[in-house]
Short mmCIF file of C-alpha atoms in Angstrom, two decimals:
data_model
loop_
_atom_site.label_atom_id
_atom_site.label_comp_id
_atom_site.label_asym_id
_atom_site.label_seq_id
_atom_site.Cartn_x
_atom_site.Cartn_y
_atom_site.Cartn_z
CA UNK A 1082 243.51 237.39 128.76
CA UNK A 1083 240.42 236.20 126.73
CA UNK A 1084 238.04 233.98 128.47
CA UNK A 1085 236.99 230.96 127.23
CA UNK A 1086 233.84 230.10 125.96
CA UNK A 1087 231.84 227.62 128.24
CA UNK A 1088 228.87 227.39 126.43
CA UNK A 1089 228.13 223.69 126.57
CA UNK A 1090 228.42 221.96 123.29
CA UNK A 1091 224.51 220.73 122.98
CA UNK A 1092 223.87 223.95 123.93
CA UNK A 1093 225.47 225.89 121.14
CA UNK A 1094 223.71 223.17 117.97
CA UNK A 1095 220.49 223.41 119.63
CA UNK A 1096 221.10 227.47 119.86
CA UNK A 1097 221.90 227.25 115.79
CA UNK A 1098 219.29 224.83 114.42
CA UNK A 1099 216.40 226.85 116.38
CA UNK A 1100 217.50 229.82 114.39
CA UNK A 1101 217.57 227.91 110.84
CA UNK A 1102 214.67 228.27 108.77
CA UNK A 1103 215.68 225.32 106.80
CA UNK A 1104 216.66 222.15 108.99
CA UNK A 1105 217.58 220.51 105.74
CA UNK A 1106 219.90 222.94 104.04
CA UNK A 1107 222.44 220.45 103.63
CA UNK A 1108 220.15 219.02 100.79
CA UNK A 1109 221.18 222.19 98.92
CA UNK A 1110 224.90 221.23 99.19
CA UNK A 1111 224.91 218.07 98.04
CA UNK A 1112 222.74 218.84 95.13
CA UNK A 1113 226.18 219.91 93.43
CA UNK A 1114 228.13 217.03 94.68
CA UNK A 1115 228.04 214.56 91.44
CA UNK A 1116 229.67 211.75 93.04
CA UNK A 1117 228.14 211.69 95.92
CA UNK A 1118 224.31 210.28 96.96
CA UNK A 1119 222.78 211.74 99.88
CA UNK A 1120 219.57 210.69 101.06
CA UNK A 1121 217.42 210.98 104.32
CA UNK A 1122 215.01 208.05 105.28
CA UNK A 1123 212.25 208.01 107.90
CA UNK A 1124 211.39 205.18 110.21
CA UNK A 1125 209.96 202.68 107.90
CA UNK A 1126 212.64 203.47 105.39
CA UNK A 1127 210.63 205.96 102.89
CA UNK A 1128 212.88 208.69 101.31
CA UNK A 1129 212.26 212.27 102.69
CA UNK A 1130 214.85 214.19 101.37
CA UNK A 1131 217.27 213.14 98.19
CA UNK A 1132 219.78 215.32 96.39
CA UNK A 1133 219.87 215.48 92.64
CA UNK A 1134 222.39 212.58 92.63
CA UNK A 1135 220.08 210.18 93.50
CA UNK A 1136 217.16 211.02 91.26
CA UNK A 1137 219.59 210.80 88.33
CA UNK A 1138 220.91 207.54 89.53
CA UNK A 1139 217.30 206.39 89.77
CA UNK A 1140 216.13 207.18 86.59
CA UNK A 1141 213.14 209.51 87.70
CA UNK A 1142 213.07 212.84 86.39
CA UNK A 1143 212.67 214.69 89.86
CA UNK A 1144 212.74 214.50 93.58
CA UNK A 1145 209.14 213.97 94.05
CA UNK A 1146 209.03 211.00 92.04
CA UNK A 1147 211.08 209.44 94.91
CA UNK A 1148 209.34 211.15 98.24
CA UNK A 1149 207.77 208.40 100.17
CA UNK A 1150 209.04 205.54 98.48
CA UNK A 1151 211.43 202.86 99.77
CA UNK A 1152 214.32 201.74 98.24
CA UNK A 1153 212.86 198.42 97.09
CA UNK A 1154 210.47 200.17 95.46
CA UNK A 1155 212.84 202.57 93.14
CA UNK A 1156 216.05 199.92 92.62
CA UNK A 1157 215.92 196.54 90.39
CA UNK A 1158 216.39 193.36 92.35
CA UNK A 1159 219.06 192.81 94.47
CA UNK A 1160 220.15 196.33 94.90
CA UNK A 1161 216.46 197.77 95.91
CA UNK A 1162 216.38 194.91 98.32
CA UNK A 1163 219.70 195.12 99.98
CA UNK A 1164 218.83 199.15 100.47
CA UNK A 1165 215.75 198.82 101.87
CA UNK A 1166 217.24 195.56 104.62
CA UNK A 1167 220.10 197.51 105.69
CA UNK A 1168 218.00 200.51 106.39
CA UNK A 1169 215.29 198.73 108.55
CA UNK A 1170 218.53 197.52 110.44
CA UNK A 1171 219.96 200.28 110.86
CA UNK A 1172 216.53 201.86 112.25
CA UNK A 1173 216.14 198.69 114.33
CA UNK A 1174 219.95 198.63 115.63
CA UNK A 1175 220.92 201.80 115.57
CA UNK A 1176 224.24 200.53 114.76
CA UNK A 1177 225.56 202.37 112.05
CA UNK A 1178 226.39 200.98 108.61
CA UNK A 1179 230.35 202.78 107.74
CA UNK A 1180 231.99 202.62 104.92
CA UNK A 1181 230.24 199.61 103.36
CA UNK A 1182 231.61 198.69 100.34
CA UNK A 1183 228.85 197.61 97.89
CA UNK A 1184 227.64 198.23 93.82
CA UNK A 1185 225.06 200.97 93.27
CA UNK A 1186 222.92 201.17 89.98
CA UNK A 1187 222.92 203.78 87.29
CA UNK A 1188 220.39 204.36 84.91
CA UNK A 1189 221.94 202.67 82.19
CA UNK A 1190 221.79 199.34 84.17
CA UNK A 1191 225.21 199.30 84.81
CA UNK A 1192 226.86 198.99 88.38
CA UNK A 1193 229.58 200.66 90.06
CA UNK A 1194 231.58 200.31 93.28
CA UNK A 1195 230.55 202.87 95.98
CA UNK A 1196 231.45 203.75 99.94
CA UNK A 1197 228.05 203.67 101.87
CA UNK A 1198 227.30 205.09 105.39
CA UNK A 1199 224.24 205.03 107.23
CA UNK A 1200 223.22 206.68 110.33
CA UNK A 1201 220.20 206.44 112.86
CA UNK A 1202 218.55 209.36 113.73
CA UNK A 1203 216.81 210.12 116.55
CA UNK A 1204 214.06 212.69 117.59
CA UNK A 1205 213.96 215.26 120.76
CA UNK A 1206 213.05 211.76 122.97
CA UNK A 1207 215.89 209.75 121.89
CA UNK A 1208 213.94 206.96 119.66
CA UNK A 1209 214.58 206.46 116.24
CA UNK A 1210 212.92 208.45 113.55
CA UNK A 1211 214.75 207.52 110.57
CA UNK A 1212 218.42 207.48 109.24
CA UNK A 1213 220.61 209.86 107.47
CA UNK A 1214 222.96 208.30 104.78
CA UNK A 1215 225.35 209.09 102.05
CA UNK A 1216 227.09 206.85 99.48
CA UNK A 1217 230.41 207.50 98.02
CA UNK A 1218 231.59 206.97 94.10
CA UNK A 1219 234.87 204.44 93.59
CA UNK A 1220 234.55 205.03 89.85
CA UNK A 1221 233.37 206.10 86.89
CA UNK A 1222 230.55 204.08 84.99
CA UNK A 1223 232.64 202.26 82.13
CA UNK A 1224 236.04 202.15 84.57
CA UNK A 1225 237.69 199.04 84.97
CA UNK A 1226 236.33 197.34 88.19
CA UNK A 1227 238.52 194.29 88.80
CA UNK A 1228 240.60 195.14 91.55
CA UNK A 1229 237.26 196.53 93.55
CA UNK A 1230 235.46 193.28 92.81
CA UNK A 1231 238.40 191.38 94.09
CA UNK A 1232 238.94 193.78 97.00
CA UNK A 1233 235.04 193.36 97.72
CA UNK A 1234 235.43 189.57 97.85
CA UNK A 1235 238.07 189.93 100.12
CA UNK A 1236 236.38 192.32 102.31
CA UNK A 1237 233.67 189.57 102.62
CA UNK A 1238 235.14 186.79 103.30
CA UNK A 1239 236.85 189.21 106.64
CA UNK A 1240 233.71 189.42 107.79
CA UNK A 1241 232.55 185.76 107.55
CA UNK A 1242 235.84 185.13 109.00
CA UNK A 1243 236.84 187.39 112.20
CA UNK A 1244 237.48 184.10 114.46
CA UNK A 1245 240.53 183.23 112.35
CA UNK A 1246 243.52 184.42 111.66
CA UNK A 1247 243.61 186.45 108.38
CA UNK A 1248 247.09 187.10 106.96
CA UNK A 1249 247.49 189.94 104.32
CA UNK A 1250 249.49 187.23 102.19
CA UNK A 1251 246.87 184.55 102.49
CA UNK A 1252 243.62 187.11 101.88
CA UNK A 1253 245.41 188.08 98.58
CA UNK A 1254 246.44 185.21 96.96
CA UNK A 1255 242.32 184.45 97.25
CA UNK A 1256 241.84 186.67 94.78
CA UNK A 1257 245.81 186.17 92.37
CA UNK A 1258 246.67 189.67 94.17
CA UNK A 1259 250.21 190.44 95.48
CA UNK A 1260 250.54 191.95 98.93
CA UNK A 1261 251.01 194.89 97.29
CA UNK A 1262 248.36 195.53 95.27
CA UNK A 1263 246.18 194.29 98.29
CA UNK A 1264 247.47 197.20 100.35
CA UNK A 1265 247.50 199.42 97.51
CA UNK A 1266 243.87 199.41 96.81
CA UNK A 1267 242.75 199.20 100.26
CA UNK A 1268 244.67 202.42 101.20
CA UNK A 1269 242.66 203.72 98.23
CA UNK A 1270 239.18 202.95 99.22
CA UNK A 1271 239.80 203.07 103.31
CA UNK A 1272 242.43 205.22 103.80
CA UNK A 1273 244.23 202.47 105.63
CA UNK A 1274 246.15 199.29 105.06
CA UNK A 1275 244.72 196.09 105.31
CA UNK A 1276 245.49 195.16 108.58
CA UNK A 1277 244.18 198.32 110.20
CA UNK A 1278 240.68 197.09 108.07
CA UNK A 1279 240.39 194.04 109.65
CA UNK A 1280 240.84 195.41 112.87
CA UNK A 1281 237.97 197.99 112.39
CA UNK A 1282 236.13 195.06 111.20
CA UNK A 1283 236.70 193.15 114.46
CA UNK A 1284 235.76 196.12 116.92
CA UNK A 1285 233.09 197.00 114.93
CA UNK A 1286 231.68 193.35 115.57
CA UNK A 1287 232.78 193.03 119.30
CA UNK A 1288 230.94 196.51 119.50
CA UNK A 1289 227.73 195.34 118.15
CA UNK A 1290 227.41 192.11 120.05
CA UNK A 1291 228.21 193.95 123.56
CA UNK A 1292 225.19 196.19 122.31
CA UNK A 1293 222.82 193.72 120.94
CA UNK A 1294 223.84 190.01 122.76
CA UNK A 1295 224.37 188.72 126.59
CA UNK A 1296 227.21 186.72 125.32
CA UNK A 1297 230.17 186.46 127.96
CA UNK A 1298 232.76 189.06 127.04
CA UNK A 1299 235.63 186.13 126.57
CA UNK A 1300 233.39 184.66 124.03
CA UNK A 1301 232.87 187.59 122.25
CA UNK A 1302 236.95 188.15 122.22
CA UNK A 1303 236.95 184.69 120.79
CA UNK A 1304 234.21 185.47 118.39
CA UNK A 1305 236.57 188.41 116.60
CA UNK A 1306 239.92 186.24 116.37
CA UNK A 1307 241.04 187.15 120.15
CA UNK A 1308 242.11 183.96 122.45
CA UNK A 1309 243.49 186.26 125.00
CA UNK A 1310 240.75 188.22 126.79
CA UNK A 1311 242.91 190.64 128.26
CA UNK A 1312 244.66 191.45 124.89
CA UNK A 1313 241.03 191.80 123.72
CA UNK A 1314 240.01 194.45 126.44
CA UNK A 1315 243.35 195.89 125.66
CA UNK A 1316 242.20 196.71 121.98
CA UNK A 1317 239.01 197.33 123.01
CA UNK A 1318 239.56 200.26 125.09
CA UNK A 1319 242.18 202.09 122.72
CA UNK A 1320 239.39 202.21 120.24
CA UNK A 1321 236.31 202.83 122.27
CA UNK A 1322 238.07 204.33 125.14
CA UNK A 1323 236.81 202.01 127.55
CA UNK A 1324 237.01 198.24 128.36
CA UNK A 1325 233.99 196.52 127.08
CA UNK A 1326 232.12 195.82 130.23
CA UNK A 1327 231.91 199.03 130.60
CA UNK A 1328 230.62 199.54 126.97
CA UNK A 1329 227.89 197.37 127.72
CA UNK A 1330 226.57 199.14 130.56
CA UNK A 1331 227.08 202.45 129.13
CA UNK A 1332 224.81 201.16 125.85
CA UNK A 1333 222.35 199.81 128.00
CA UNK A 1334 221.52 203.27 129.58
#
């Protein structure tokens, strides 16, 4: 009978990336992804790696041109400034950003829909060094956008909106969508229907202010559309795998 290998998982990355001569290889790959942007940031939000996405997205003619430059710096107003914020929280947080639906800039000056998700990293003492992020393309510059605008819109006013109730048939007649179409394109961009969305969106919340707020945990229940506490922790511990008080402490450490 074979034995099973008990080398501890830390054990076996750290055994691999000590042997790499290139810790950022993975800049290679992505060079031939077209549709993807892949980009890694340091703590003040300066690009230190890019992949050959990005620099054609940005209009320079090579990665160099972008090395040590924040977003804000590179991308017109709004977009350069809406980079360069969510980066500094995501440093600040370390909350990731997941699957954030929001319009990226080509060199043409158009705009297209895009996934983006953006990751902390941390060094060998466990601060924050920089983030890691990548950012998806929904379409094709040129491609009718008007059921990702609406979806966007939608999306939104979720977020501004977690304490209420939010009914699939009521968040697409907002935007002169049928149910259908509603669930059609969100399966599209998410994966999952809208339902399952908002309830990411609400966990996602009730995550961040365990991490970052003092607030009572039945307030925070309230805060995400929850009157019942114990329904709450309920939720709460199939997706996080434990109850929230415990999620508290357990960030805290």
């Amino acid at each position: 009978m074979r034995t099973p290998d008990l080398t501890p998982f830390n054990d076996v990355r750290l055994e691999l990336a000590g042997q790499l001569a290139d810790p950022f290889l993975s800049e290679a790959l992505f060079d031939h992804l077209t549709d993807i942007v892949y980009f890694v940031k340091d703590r003040r939000g300066r690009y230190v790696i890019v992949n050959e996405t990005l620099v054609q997205r940005s209009g320079a003619k090579q990665k160099s041109d972008l090395i040590g430059k924040t977003s804000e710096e590179i991308f017109r107003d709004p977009i350069g400034n809406r980079f360069f914020a969510q980066d500094l929280t995501v440093i600040k947080t370390e909350q990731p950003l997941v699957d954030e639906l929001e319009r990226h800039a080509y060199p043409s000056g158009d705009t297209g829909w895009c996934l983006t998700t953006k990751l902390a990293l941390k060094g060998t003492d466990g601060t924050v060094v920089g983030l890691v992020g990548i950012s998806r393309d929904l379409q094709s510059p040129g491609e009718d956008a008007s059921d990702l605008n609406r979806l966007a819109r939608i999306v939104g006013h979720i977020k501004q909106h977690l304490g209420t109730p939010l009914r699939n048939s009521e968040l697409a007649e907002r935007e002169n969508m049928s149910t259908y179409q509603l669930d059609r394109r969100c399966r599209q961009v998410y994966g999952i229907p809208p339902s399952q969305l908002i309830l990411q969106l609400r966990m996602g919340a009730a995550a961040t202010k365990l991490r970052q707020t003092e607030d009572p945990i039945v307030a925070i229940a309230l805060a995400v559309g929850y009157s019942d506490q114990s329904a709450f922790t309920r939720q709460f511990r199939r997706t996080f795998g434990v109850s929230p008080g415990k999620f508290r402490v357990q960030q805290a450490n």
